[in-house]
PDB file of C-alpha atoms in Angstrom:
ATOM      1  CA  MET A   1      76.045 -33.437  71.589  1.00 46.00           C
ATOM      2  CA  SER A   2      72.437 -32.438  72.851  1.00 58.00           C
ATOM      3  CA  LYS A   3      72.052 -29.976  74.564  1.00 90.00           C
ATOM      4  CA  ILE A   4      68.481 -30.448  76.124  1.00 96.00           C
ATOM      5  CA  ASP A   5      68.295 -33.326  78.448  1.00 95.00           C
ATOM      6  CA  LYS A   6      65.440 -34.973  80.311  1.00 95.00           C
ATOM      7  CA  ASP A   7      66.641 -33.587  83.542  1.00 96.00           C
ATOM      8  CA  MET A   8      66.221 -30.139  82.123  1.00 95.00           C
ATOM      9  CA  LEU A   9      63.687 -27.777  83.801  1.00 94.00           C
ATOM     10  CA  ILE A  10      60.844 -26.708  82.036  1.00 92.00           C
ATOM     11  CA  GLY A  11      60.878 -23.058  83.416  1.00 90.00           C
ATOM     12  CA  GLN A  12      64.871 -23.269  82.758  1.00 91.00           C
ATOM     13  CA  LEU A  13      64.292 -24.790  78.936  1.00 92.00           C
ATOM     14  CA  VAL A  14      61.495 -22.174  77.885  1.00 91.00           C
ATOM     15  CA  ALA A  15      63.681 -19.083  79.272  1.00 91.00           C
ATOM     16  CA  GLU A  16      67.162 -20.387  77.885  1.00 92.00           C
ATOM     17  CA  TYR A  17      65.807 -21.455  74.311  1.00 93.00           C
ATOM     18  CA  PRO A  18      61.780 -20.002  73.530  1.00 92.00           C
ATOM     19  CA  GLN A  19      62.090 -21.440  70.107  1.00 93.00           C
ATOM     20  CA  VAL A  20      61.155 -24.650  71.851  1.00 93.00           C
ATOM     21  CA  ALA A  21      57.617 -23.517  72.766  1.00 92.00           C
ATOM     22  CA  PRO A  22      56.112 -24.974  69.471  1.00 94.00           C
ATOM     23  CA  VAL A  23      56.643 -28.321  70.693  1.00 93.00           C
ATOM     24  CA  LEU A  24      55.888 -28.238  73.894  1.00 91.00           C
ATOM     25  CA  MET A  25      51.883 -26.520  73.011  1.00 90.00           C
ATOM     26  CA  GLU A  26      51.677 -29.302  70.187  1.00 89.00           C
ATOM     27  CA  ILE A  27      52.200 -32.241  72.966  1.00 86.00           C
ATOM     28  CA  GLY A  28      49.409 -30.391  75.217  1.00 84.00           C
ATOM     29  CA  MET A  29      51.437 -28.525  77.355  1.00 82.00           C
ATOM     30  CA  HIS A  30      49.761 -24.782  77.368  1.00 75.00           C
ATOM     31  CA  CYS A  31      50.816 -23.604  80.526  1.00 77.00           C
ATOM     32  CA  LEU A  32      54.343 -22.449  79.848  1.00 77.00           C
ATOM     33  CA  GLY A  33      54.529 -19.763  82.297  1.00 75.00           C
ATOM     34  CA  CYS A  34      52.379 -21.615  85.277  1.00 79.00           C
ATOM     35  CA  PRO A  35      53.874 -22.109  88.331  1.00 81.00           C
ATOM     36  CA  ALA A  36      53.981 -26.053  87.825  1.00 78.00           C
ATOM     37  CA  SER A  37      55.844 -26.106  84.635  1.00 78.00           C
ATOM     38  CA  GLN A  38      58.777 -24.100  86.599  1.00 82.00           C
ATOM     39  CA  SER A  39      59.980 -26.795  88.837  1.00 87.00           C
ATOM     40  CA  GLU A  40      58.534 -29.823  86.032  1.00 90.00           C
ATOM     41  CA  SER A  41      61.648 -32.022  84.238  1.00 94.00           C
ATOM     42  CA  ILE A  42      61.429 -32.322  80.591  1.00 93.00           C
ATOM     43  CA  ALA A  43      60.940 -35.966  81.531  1.00 95.00           C
ATOM     44  CA  GLU A  44      58.040 -35.330  83.939  1.00 92.00           C
ATOM     45  CA  ALA A  45      56.268 -32.933  81.180  1.00 89.00           C
ATOM     46  CA  ALA A  46      56.382 -36.168  78.912  1.00 91.00           C
ATOM     47  CA  MET A  47      54.871 -38.792  81.156  1.00 92.00           C
ATOM     48  CA  VAL A  48      52.267 -36.287  82.388  1.00 88.00           C
ATOM     49  CA  HIS A  49      51.715 -35.808  79.225  1.00 88.00           C
ATOM     50  CA  GLY A  50      51.793 -39.368  77.434  1.00 92.00           C
ATOM     51  CA  VAL A  51      55.063 -38.310  74.990  1.00 93.00           C
ATOM     52  CA  ASP A  52      57.843 -40.374  74.938  1.00 96.00           C
ATOM     53  CA  ALA A  53      60.468 -38.373  76.426  1.00 96.00           C
ATOM     54  CA  ASP A  54      63.344 -39.278  74.570  1.00 96.00           C
ATOM     55  CA  ALA A  55      61.377 -38.202  71.469  1.00 96.00           C
ATOM     56  CA  LEU A  56      60.582 -35.157  72.650  1.00 95.00           C
ATOM     57  CA  VAL A  57      63.958 -34.308  73.593  1.00 95.00           C
ATOM     58  CA  LYS A  58      64.970 -35.058  70.450  1.00 95.00           C
ATOM     59  CA  ALA A  59      62.699 -32.574  68.886  1.00 95.00           C
ATOM     60  CA  LEU A  60      63.095 -30.048  71.454  1.00 95.00           C
ATOM     61  CA  ASN A  61      67.154 -30.151  70.686  1.00 96.00           C
ATOM     62  CA  GLU A  62      66.061 -30.106  66.987  1.00 94.00           C
ATOM     63  CA  ALA A  63      64.331 -26.718  67.809  1.00 94.00           C
ATOM     64  CA  ALA A  64      66.780 -25.338  69.938  1.00 94.00           C
ATOM     65  CA  GLN A  65      69.121 -25.430  66.845  1.00 90.00           C
ATOM     66  CA  MET A  66      66.679 -23.162  64.864  1.00 82.00           C
TER      67      MET A  66
END
């Protein structure tokens, strides 16, 4: 069962699952602590960075298990 979904905010994601930061960094999201990322959803981040949101959520859930 997925813990992380496309509607989760990046700020919440990183606070709850800091181990997923490398996955976000790999897609070019280097400013995980900046104000914009705190209110941006995973779906929005995927769109901005040209990444498939479903694939990103899958990778984030895998990383969250570590």
